[in-house]
CSV table of C-alpha atoms in Angstrom, one decimal:
chain,number,residue,atom,x,y,z
A,1352,MET,CA,51.6,-0.5,25.0
A,1353,SER,CA,48.2,0.4,23.8
A,1354,GLN,CA,46.1,-2.7,23.2
A,1355,ARG,CA,44.1,-1.3,20.3
A,1356,VAL,CA,44.1,-2.7,16.8
A,1357,SER,CA,42.6,-1.1,13.7
A,1358,VAL,CA,41.3,-3.4,11.0
A,1359,VAL,CA,40.3,-2.0,7.6
A,1360,ARG,CA,39.1,-3.8,4.5
A,1361,CYS,CA,41.4,-3.6,1.4
A,1362,PRO,CA,40.3,-5.9,-1.4
A,1363,ASP,CA,43.4,-5.7,-3.6
A,1364,TYR,CA,46.8,-4.1,-4.1
A,1365,ASP,CA,45.7,-1.1,-6.2
A,1366,LEU,CA,48.0,1.6,-4.7
A,1367,GLU,CA,45.3,4.2,-4.3
A,1368,ARG,CA,43.0,1.7,-2.5
A,1369,VAL,CA,45.9,0.5,-0.3
A,1370,GLU,CA,46.9,4.1,0.7
A,1371,THR,CA,43.3,5.0,1.4
A,1372,ALA,CA,42.8,2.0,3.6
A,1373,LEU,CA,46.1,2.5,5.4
A,1374,LYS,CA,45.4,6.1,6.1
A,1375,LYS,CA,41.9,5.2,7.4
A,1376,SER,CA,43.5,2.5,9.6
A,1377,LEU,CA,46.1,4.9,11.0
A,1378,ASN,CA,43.6,7.6,11.6
A,1379,LEU,CA,41.8,5.1,13.9
A,1380,LEU,CA,45.0,5.1,16.0
A,1381,GLY,CA,45.6,8.8,16.0
A,1382,GLY,CA,47.2,9.3,12.5
A,1383,ILE,CA,50.7,8.7,11.1
A,1384,SER,CA,51.9,11.9,12.9
A,1385,ARG,CA,51.5,10.1,16.2
A,1386,PHE,CA,54.3,7.7,15.2
A,1387,VAL,CA,56.5,9.8,12.9
A,1388,LYS,CA,57.8,13.3,13.4
A,1389,PRO,CA,59.3,15.6,10.8
A,1390,GLY,CA,63.0,14.9,10.1
A,1391,GLN,CA,63.0,11.4,11.6
A,1392,ARG,CA,64.7,8.6,9.8
A,1393,VAL,CA,62.2,5.8,9.6
A,1394,CYS,CA,63.1,2.1,9.0
A,1395,LEU,CA,60.3,0.2,7.3
A,1396,LYS,CA,61.2,-3.3,8.4
A,1397,ALA,CA,59.5,-5.5,5.7
A,1398,ASN,CA,59.1,-9.3,5.5
A,1399,LEU,CA,61.6,-10.2,2.8
A,1400,LEU,CA,62.0,-13.9,3.8
A,1401,LEU,CA,63.3,-15.1,0.4
A,1402,PRO,CA,63.4,-14.2,-3.3
A,1403,ALA,CA,59.7,-14.7,-4.2
A,1404,GLY,CA,57.2,-12.8,-6.3
A,1405,PRO,CA,54.5,-10.6,-4.7
A,1406,GLU,CA,51.8,-12.9,-6.0
A,1407,GLN,CA,53.2,-15.8,-3.9
A,1408,ALA,CA,52.3,-14.1,-0.6
A,1409,VAL,CA,55.7,-14.9,1.0
A,1410,THR,CA,56.8,-11.3,1.4
A,1411,THR,CA,55.3,-7.9,2.1
A,1412,HIS,CA,53.7,-6.6,-1.0
A,1413,PRO,CA,55.3,-3.6,-2.7
A,1414,SER,CA,52.1,-1.6,-2.8
A,1415,VAL,CA,51.8,-1.7,1.0
A,1416,ILE,CA,55.4,-0.6,1.3
A,1417,GLU,CA,54.8,2.2,-1.2
A,1418,ALA,CA,51.7,3.4,0.5
A,1419,LEU,CA,53.4,3.5,3.9
A,1420,VAL,CA,56.4,5.3,2.3
A,1421,ASN,CA,54.0,8.0,0.9
A,1422,LEU,CA,52.3,8.5,4.3
A,1423,VAL,CA,55.7,8.7,6.2
A,1424,ARG,CA,56.9,11.3,3.7
A,1425,LYS,CA,53.8,13.3,4.1
A,1426,ALA,CA,54.4,13.3,7.9
A,1427,GLY,CA,57.9,14.7,7.2
A,1428,GLY,CA,59.8,11.4,7.9
A,1429,LYS,CA,62.6,10.0,5.8
A,1430,PRO,CA,61.7,6.3,5.1
A,1431,PHE,CA,63.9,3.5,3.9
A,1432,VAL,CA,63.2,-0.3,3.6
A,1433,ALA,CA,65.4,-2.9,5.4
A,1434,ASP,CA,65.4,-6.5,6.3
A,1435,SER,CA,67.8,-9.4,6.6
A,1436,PRO,CA,66.3,-12.3,4.6
A,1437,GLY,CA,66.1,-15.9,5.8
A,1438,GLY,CA,69.3,-17.8,6.7
A,1439,GLY,CA,69.6,-19.3,3.2
A,1440,VAL,CA,70.2,-15.9,1.7
A,1441,SER,CA,73.5,-14.2,2.6
A,1442,TYR,CA,73.3,-10.8,4.2
A,1443,THR,CA,75.4,-9.2,1.5
A,1444,GLU,CA,74.8,-6.6,-1.2
A,1445,GLU,CA,74.4,-9.5,-3.7
A,1446,GLY,CA,72.0,-11.3,-1.5
A,1447,LEU,CA,69.9,-8.2,-0.9
A,1448,ARG,CA,69.8,-7.4,-4.6
A,1449,ARG,CA,68.5,-10.8,-5.4
A,1450,VAL,CA,65.7,-10.5,-2.9
A,1451,TYR,CA,64.9,-6.9,-3.8
A,1452,GLN,CA,64.7,-7.8,-7.5
A,1453,ARG,CA,62.4,-10.8,-7.1
A,1454,THR,CA,60.1,-9.2,-4.6
A,1455,GLY,CA,59.5,-6.1,-6.8
A,1456,LEU,CA,61.3,-3.7,-4.5
A,1457,LEU,CA,64.1,-2.9,-7.0
A,1458,GLU,CA,61.5,-1.8,-9.5
A,1459,LEU,CA,59.7,0.2,-6.8
A,1460,ALA,CA,63.0,2.0,-5.9
A,1461,GLU,CA,63.6,2.9,-9.5
A,1462,ARG,CA,60.1,4.0,-10.2
A,1463,ALA,CA,59.1,5.8,-7.0
A,1464,GLY,CA,62.5,6.7,-5.5
A,1465,VAL,CA,62.0,4.4,-2.5
A,1466,GLU,CA,65.2,4.1,-0.6
A,1467,LEU,CA,66.4,0.5,0.0
A,1468,ASN,CA,69.0,-0.5,2.5
A,1469,TRP,CA,72.4,-1.7,1.2
A,1470,ASP,CA,74.3,-1.4,4.5
A,1471,THR,CA,75.2,-4.9,5.6
A,1472,THR,CA,77.0,-4.0,8.8
A,1473,VAL,CA,76.0,-5.6,12.1
A,1474,ALA,CA,76.3,-4.5,15.7
A,1475,GLN,CA,76.3,-6.6,18.9
A,1476,ILE,CA,74.3,-4.9,21.6
A,1477,SER,CA,73.8,-5.6,25.3
A,1478,PHE,CA,70.3,-6.2,26.5
A,1479,PRO,CA,70.5,-7.2,30.2
A,1480,GLU,CA,66.7,-7.1,30.6
A,1481,GLY,CA,66.3,-9.9,28.1
A,1482,LYS,CA,64.8,-13.1,29.5
A,1483,MET,CA,66.5,-15.4,26.9
A,1484,MET,CA,68.9,-13.1,25.1
A,1485,LYS,CA,71.2,-10.8,27.1
A,1486,ARG,CA,73.3,-9.9,24.0
A,1487,MET,CA,72.2,-10.1,20.3
A,1488,ASP,CA,73.5,-9.2,16.9
A,1489,ILE,CA,71.2,-6.8,15.0
A,1490,ILE,CA,71.6,-5.2,11.6
A,1491,LYS,CA,72.9,-1.7,11.8
A,1492,PRO,CA,70.3,0.1,9.7
A,1493,VAL,CA,67.6,-0.8,12.3
A,1494,LEU,CA,69.7,0.5,15.2
A,1495,ASP,CA,70.5,3.7,13.3
A,1496,ALA,CA,66.9,4.6,12.6
A,1497,ASP,CA,65.0,7.1,14.8
A,1498,VAL,CA,61.8,5.1,14.3
A,1499,VAL,CA,61.1,1.5,13.3
A,1500,ILE,CA,57.8,0.4,11.6
A,1501,ALA,CA,57.5,-3.3,11.0
A,1502,ILE,CA,55.4,-4.5,8.1
A,1503,PRO,CA,54.6,-8.2,8.7
A,1504,LYS,CA,52.7,-10.5,6.3
A,1505,LEU,CA,49.8,-12.5,7.6
A,1506,LYS,CA,50.9,-16.2,7.2
A,1507,THR,CA,50.8,-19.6,8.8
A,1508,HIS,CA,54.1,-21.1,10.0
A,1509,MET,CA,55.2,-24.7,10.3
A,1510,PHE,CA,57.4,-24.1,13.4
A,1511,THR,CA,55.3,-21.5,15.3
A,1512,THR,CA,51.9,-22.1,13.7
A,1513,PHE,CA,51.5,-18.4,12.9
A,1514,THR,CA,53.8,-15.6,11.9
A,1515,GLY,CA,53.0,-11.9,12.2
A,1516,ALA,CA,54.1,-9.0,14.3
A,1517,THR,CA,55.9,-10.9,17.1
A,1518,LYS,CA,57.9,-13.0,14.7
A,1519,ILE,CA,58.8,-10.5,11.9
A,1520,LEU,CA,61.6,-8.9,14.0
A,1521,PHE,CA,63.6,-12.2,13.7
A,1522,GLY,CA,64.6,-10.5,10.4
A,1523,VAL,CA,66.7,-7.9,12.3
A,1524,ILE,CA,69.1,-10.8,13.1
A,1525,PRO,CA,71.6,-11.0,10.2
A,1526,GLY,CA,71.7,-13.8,7.7
A,1527,LEU,CA,73.2,-17.0,8.9
A,1528,THR,CA,73.2,-15.7,12.5
A,1529,LYS,CA,69.6,-16.7,12.5
A,1530,THR,CA,70.7,-20.3,11.9
A,1531,GLY,CA,72.8,-20.2,15.1
A,1532,TYR,CA,69.9,-18.9,17.1
A,1533,HIS,CA,67.7,-21.8,15.8
A,1534,ALA,CA,70.4,-24.3,16.9
A,1535,LYS,CA,70.8,-22.7,20.3
A,1536,LEU,CA,67.1,-22.3,20.9
A,1537,ALA,CA,65.7,-25.5,19.3
A,1538,ASP,CA,63.1,-25.7,22.1
A,1539,LEU,CA,60.0,-23.9,20.9
A,1540,GLU,CA,59.5,-22.2,24.3
A,1541,LYS,CA,63.0,-20.8,24.3
A,1542,PHE,CA,62.6,-19.7,20.7
A,1543,ALA,CA,59.4,-17.8,21.5
A,1544,GLU,CA,61.1,-16.1,24.5
A,1545,MET,CA,63.9,-15.0,22.2
A,1546,LEU,CA,61.4,-13.5,19.7
A,1547,LEU,CA,59.8,-11.4,22.5
A,1548,ASP,CA,63.3,-10.3,23.7
A,1549,ILE,CA,63.9,-8.9,20.2
A,1550,VAL,CA,60.5,-7.1,20.2
A,1551,ALA,CA,61.4,-5.5,23.6
A,1552,CYS,CA,64.9,-4.6,22.4
A,1553,VAL,CA,64.0,-3.0,19.0
A,1554,LYS,CA,60.8,-1.4,20.3
A,1555,PRO,CA,59.0,-0.7,16.9
A,1556,ALA,CA,56.7,2.3,17.1
A,1557,LEU,CA,54.1,0.6,14.8
A,1558,PHE,CA,53.2,-2.6,13.1
A,1559,VAL,CA,51.3,-2.6,9.8
A,1560,MET,CA,50.2,-6.1,8.8
A,1561,ASP,CA,49.8,-6.9,5.1
A,1562,GLY,CA,46.7,-9.1,5.2
A,1563,VAL,CA,45.4,-8.3,1.7
A,1564,LEU,CA,46.7,-11.6,0.4
A,1565,GLY,CA,47.7,-13.9,3.2
A,1566,MET,CA,49.1,-17.4,3.3
A,1567,GLU,CA,47.4,-20.6,4.6
A,1568,GLY,CA,48.6,-24.2,4.8
A,1569,ASP,CA,52.3,-25.0,5.1
A,1570,GLY,CA,53.7,-21.5,5.3
A,1571,PRO,CA,55.7,-19.3,5.6
A,1572,GLY,CA,57.6,-20.2,2.4
A,1573,LEU,CA,56.8,-21.5,-1.0
A,1574,HIS,CA,54.9,-24.5,0.3
A,1575,GLY,CA,52.2,-22.2,1.7
A,1576,THR,CA,49.1,-21.3,-0.4
A,1577,PRO,CA,48.1,-17.7,-1.1
A,1578,ARG,CA,44.7,-16.8,0.3
A,1579,GLU,CA,42.7,-13.7,-0.1
A,1580,VAL,CA,42.0,-12.1,3.2
A,1581,GLY,CA,41.4,-8.5,2.1
A,1582,LEU,CA,42.5,-6.7,5.3
A,1583,LEU,CA,45.1,-4.3,6.6
A,1584,LEU,CA,45.7,-4.6,10.4
A,1585,VAL,CA,47.6,-1.9,12.3
A,1586,SER,CA,48.7,-1.5,15.9
A,1587,PRO,CA,51.5,-0.1,18.0
A,1588,ASP,CA,51.3,-3.4,20.0
A,1589,ALA,CA,52.7,-6.5,18.4
A,1590,VAL,CA,51.0,-8.9,20.7
A,1591,ALA,CA,47.5,-7.4,20.4
A,1592,LEU,CA,47.9,-7.3,16.6
A,1593,ASP,CA,48.8,-11.0,16.5
A,1594,VAL,CA,45.9,-11.9,18.8
A,1595,VAL,CA,43.4,-10.2,16.5
A,1596,ALA,CA,45.0,-11.5,13.3
A,1597,SER,CA,45.1,-15.1,14.5
A,1598,GLN,CA,41.4,-14.8,15.4
A,1599,VAL,CA,40.6,-13.7,11.9
A,1600,ILE,CA,42.1,-16.8,10.4
A,1601,GLY,CA,40.6,-19.1,13.1
A,1602,ILE,CA,43.8,-19.9,15.1
A,1603,ASP,CA,43.4,-19.9,18.8
A,1604,PRO,CA,45.8,-17.2,20.1
A,1605,GLY,CA,46.4,-19.3,23.2
A,1606,LYS,CA,48.0,-22.0,21.0
A,1607,ILE,CA,50.6,-19.6,19.5
A,1608,PRO,CA,53.9,-19.9,21.4
A,1609,MET,CA,54.8,-16.2,21.3
A,1610,LEU,CA,51.4,-15.2,22.6
A,1611,GLN,CA,51.6,-17.8,25.4
A,1612,LYS,CA,54.9,-16.4,26.5
A,1613,ALA,CA,53.6,-12.8,26.1
A,1614,LYS,CA,50.9,-13.7,28.6
A,1615,THR,CA,53.4,-14.9,31.2
A,1616,ARG,CA,55.3,-11.6,30.8
A,1617,GLY,CA,52.2,-9.6,31.4
A,1618,TRP,CA,52.0,-8.2,27.9
A,1619,TRP,CA,48.6,-9.7,27.5
A,1620,ASP,CA,46.1,-10.9,30.0
A,1621,GLY,CA,44.9,-13.8,27.8
A,1622,SER,CA,41.5,-12.3,27.3
A,1623,LEU,CA,40.1,-11.6,23.8
A,1624,GLN,CA,37.9,-8.9,25.3
A,1625,SER,CA,40.9,-6.9,26.6
A,1626,ILE,CA,41.9,-5.9,23.1
A,1627,GLU,CA,39.9,-3.1,21.4
A,1628,VAL,CA,39.3,-3.6,17.7
A,1629,ALA,CA,38.6,-0.4,15.7
A,1630,GLY,CA,37.2,-0.5,12.2
A,1631,CYS,CA,35.7,-3.8,11.0
A,1632,PRO,CA,33.9,-5.8,13.6
A,1633,ILE,CA,35.8,-9.0,14.2
A,1634,GLU,CA,32.8,-11.2,13.7
A,1635,GLU,CA,32.4,-9.9,10.2
A,1636,ILE,CA,35.8,-10.8,8.9
A,1637,ILE,CA,36.6,-14.2,10.4
A,1638,ILE,CA,37.6,-16.8,7.8
A,1639,PRO,CA,36.3,-20.2,9.1
A,1640,ASP,CA,38.0,-22.4,6.6
A,1641,PHE,CA,41.5,-20.9,6.6
A,1642,LYS,CA,43.9,-23.9,6.5
A,1643,PRO,CA,46.4,-24.3,9.3
A,1644,PRO,CA,49.9,-25.9,8.8
A,1645,GLN,CA,49.5,-29.6,8.5
A,1646,LEU,CA,51.4,-30.0,11.8
A,1647,SER,CA,53.6,-27.5,13.5
A,1648,LEU,CA,55.7,-28.1,16.6
A,1649,ALA,CA,53.4,-25.7,18.5
A,1650,SER,CA,50.6,-28.2,17.9
A,1651,TYR,CA,52.3,-30.5,20.4
A,1652,GLY,CA,50.4,-28.6,23.0
A,1653,LEU,CA,53.1,-26.3,24.3
A,1654,GLY,CA,52.3,-25.5,27.9
A,1655,ASN,CA,49.5,-28.0,27.9
A,1656,LEU,CA,51.4,-31.3,28.3
A,1657,THR,CA,51.3,-33.4,31.4
A,1658,PHE,CA,54.5,-34.0,33.4
A,1659,PHE,CA,54.7,-37.5,32.0
A,1660,GLN,CA,54.2,-36.3,28.4
A,1661,ARG,CA,56.9,-33.7,28.8
A,1662,LEU,CA,59.3,-36.4,30.0
A,1663,LEU,CA,58.6,-38.6,27.0
A,1664,GLN,CA,58.4,-35.8,24.4
A,1665,PRO,CA,62.1,-35.5,23.6
A,1666,PHE,CA,62.3,-39.2,22.9
A,1667,PHE,CA,59.3,-39.5,20.7
A,1668,LYS,CA,59.3,-36.1,18.9
A,1669,PRO,CA,61.9,-37.2,16.2
A,1670,VAL,CA,59.5,-40.1,15.3
A,1671,LEU,CA,56.2,-38.3,15.7
A,1672,THR,CA,57.0,-35.1,13.9
A,1673,LEU,CA,57.1,-34.5,10.2
A,1674,ARG,CA,60.4,-35.3,8.6
A,1675,PRO,CA,61.9,-33.0,5.9
A,1676,ILE,CA,62.5,-35.1,2.7
A,1677,PRO,CA,64.2,-33.5,-0.3
A,1678,GLN,CA,62.5,-34.3,-3.6
A,1679,CYS,CA,65.0,-35.4,-6.3
A,1680,GLU,CA,62.8,-34.1,-9.2
A,1681,LYS,CA,62.7,-30.6,-7.7
A,1682,CYS,CA,66.1,-30.3,-6.0
A,1683,THR,CA,68.7,-28.2,-7.9
A,1684,ALA,CA,71.5,-28.7,-5.3
A,1685,CYS,CA,71.6,-25.0,-4.8
A,1686,GLY,CA,72.8,-25.4,-1.2
A,1687,THR,CA,70.2,-23.0,0.4
A,1688,CYS,CA,69.1,-25.8,2.8
A,1689,VAL,CA,72.7,-26.6,3.7
A,1690,ARG,CA,73.4,-23.0,4.6
A,1691,SER,CA,70.2,-22.5,6.5
A,1692,CYS,CA,70.3,-25.7,8.6
A,1693,PRO,CA,71.3,-24.8,12.2
A,1694,GLN,CA,72.4,-28.3,13.0
A,1695,LYS,CA,74.4,-28.9,9.8
A,1696,ALA,CA,72.2,-31.9,9.2
A,1697,ILE,CA,72.0,-31.4,5.4
A,1698,SER,CA,74.6,-32.1,2.8
A,1699,ILE,CA,74.7,-32.3,-1.0
A,1700,VAL,CA,75.4,-35.8,-2.2
A,1701,ARG,CA,75.4,-36.6,-6.0
A,1702,LYS,CA,73.6,-33.3,-6.7
A,1703,LEU,CA,70.8,-34.0,-4.2
A,1704,ALA,CA,70.2,-32.6,-0.7
A,1705,VAL,CA,70.3,-35.4,2.0
A,1706,VAL,CA,69.1,-34.9,5.5
A,1707,ASP,CA,70.7,-36.6,8.5
A,1708,ASP,CA,67.6,-37.4,10.6
A,1709,ASP,CA,69.6,-38.0,13.7
A,1710,LYS,CA,70.8,-34.4,13.7
A,1711,CYS,CA,67.5,-32.8,12.5
A,1712,ILE,CA,65.8,-30.7,15.2
A,1713,ARG,CA,62.6,-30.1,13.1
A,1714,CYS,CA,62.9,-26.4,12.8
A,1715,TYR,CA,61.9,-26.7,9.2
A,1716,CYS,CA,64.2,-23.9,8.0
A,1717,CYS,CA,65.0,-26.0,4.9
A,1718,HIS,CA,61.3,-26.3,4.1
A,1719,GLU,CA,60.7,-22.6,4.7
A,1720,LEU,CA,63.6,-21.3,2.7
A,1721,CYS,CA,64.0,-23.7,-0.3
A,1722,PRO,CA,63.6,-21.5,-3.4
A,1723,GLU,CA,62.4,-24.5,-5.4
A,1724,ALA,CA,59.9,-25.9,-2.8
A,1725,ALA,CA,61.8,-29.1,-3.0
A,1726,ILE,CA,61.6,-30.1,0.7
A,1727,GLU,CA,58.5,-32.1,1.5
A,1728,LEU,CA,57.4,-32.9,5.0
A,1729,LYS,CA,56.3,-36.4,5.6
A,1730,SER,CA,55.1,-38.4,8.6
A,1731,SER,CA,55.8,-41.9,9.7
A,1732,TRP,CA,52.9,-44.3,10.2
A,1733,LEU,CA,53.5,-44.1,14.0
A,1734,GLY,CA,53.3,-40.3,13.8
A,1735,ARG,CA,50.0,-40.4,11.9
A,1736,LEU,CA,48.5,-42.9,14.4
A,1737,VAL,CA,49.5,-40.8,17.5
A,1738,ARG,CA,48.3,-37.6,16.0
A,1739,ARG,CA,44.9,-39.2,15.3
A,1740,ARG,CA,44.8,-40.3,18.9
A,1741,GLY,CA,45.8,-36.9,20.1
A,1742,ALA,CA,48.5,-38.0,22.5
A,1743,PHE,CA,50.6,-34.9,21.9
A,1744,GLY,CA,47.9,-32.5,20.8
A,1745,SER,CA,46.8,-31.6,17.3
A,1746,SER,CA,46.6,-28.6,15.0
A,1747,GLU,CA,43.6,-26.6,16.2
A,1748,MET,CA,41.4,-24.1,14.5
A,1749,VAL,CA,38.7,-22.3,16.4
A,1750,ASN,CA,35.6,-20.5,15.3
A,1751,ILE,CA,35.3,-17.3,17.4
A,1752,LYS,CA,31.6,-16.8,18.1
A,1753,PRO,CA,30.2,-13.6,16.7
A,1754,GLY,CA,28.9,-10.8,18.8
A,1755,ARG,CA,31.9,-10.5,21.2
A,1756,LYS,CA,32.3,-7.0,22.6
A,1757,ARG,CA,35.6,-5.3,22.9
A,1758,GLY,CA,36.8,-3.2,25.8
């Protein structure tokens, strides 16, 4: 995979400006014709996590999708948009319609003739070279496409610290099957390996990251805060793209579980200098005050614990991590959290969600997918004390020094 990332400024979602910036970014990589040939059916795998408006920065913006559709068409490709939303949204025509409508894609389809996927069939495929997943269920439209282009959103993430190119492909796993994967792979290291297996299996030709309006704080759902970033980032290499994007928002790439595991697989040598950035110089676009998640599981120092800390971690993690607490004034008892919980740790009691803390594995799917932002994450006094002492690591933001040269 080519470790080259193009980064181009794009101040807003005006379609003409987005298309101009995207074309410029693609030209730095050889142009759209390098990735799409005439007659090919092209799956545009967007981030459609949940029914949320474009202004909330939860999902890929319609203008980025429309601009990419236009460029793919000009190259002779036949684009369509597909995704399986988060586990709280059923992978059915009704579930897809609800997400398409709220994210602005239904209007885009009606206005510009953009094809949306309605095929909800799933195929189980064998992937013997997978490190964590030898078999996996994948939505059929992705498998049927000649080319896959992923369109991640630049966001923070409570479970993995950051979500971008290496995590967006979790959306090719259908609906509630994601919930089962979370339950089976509750350990963050295993979860990261699973994500990389999906990347290796699906093999997208290109990643186009929507960083015009990103998300900071307690992402990736409605608890996160939209933040103007003003960038489009493009690469054929998911790992290289995430390394550069995380630098832009001040997160140390070495602290992101997927990138740590990518390094052990030889997909990245761990050096920032090994990735070539074309377009905007990286030192000109760093956002030093971008807010990280208040505490992700990755901030327990994955890969950096002593042997003794690793022995103790399973016993103390339930006490030291943030607990999901439903808020009665916001909860509508819709059941999204119940459906999305991999451990079946949540039930509806007297029209309020209730979490069984003994079963909770701290994946934060309920917090991520709640359509009312009714799940708050709260820490015990012991957790606050230990985090201040740094016994299990802490959320870390880094300022990349300007003037670094790229290879």
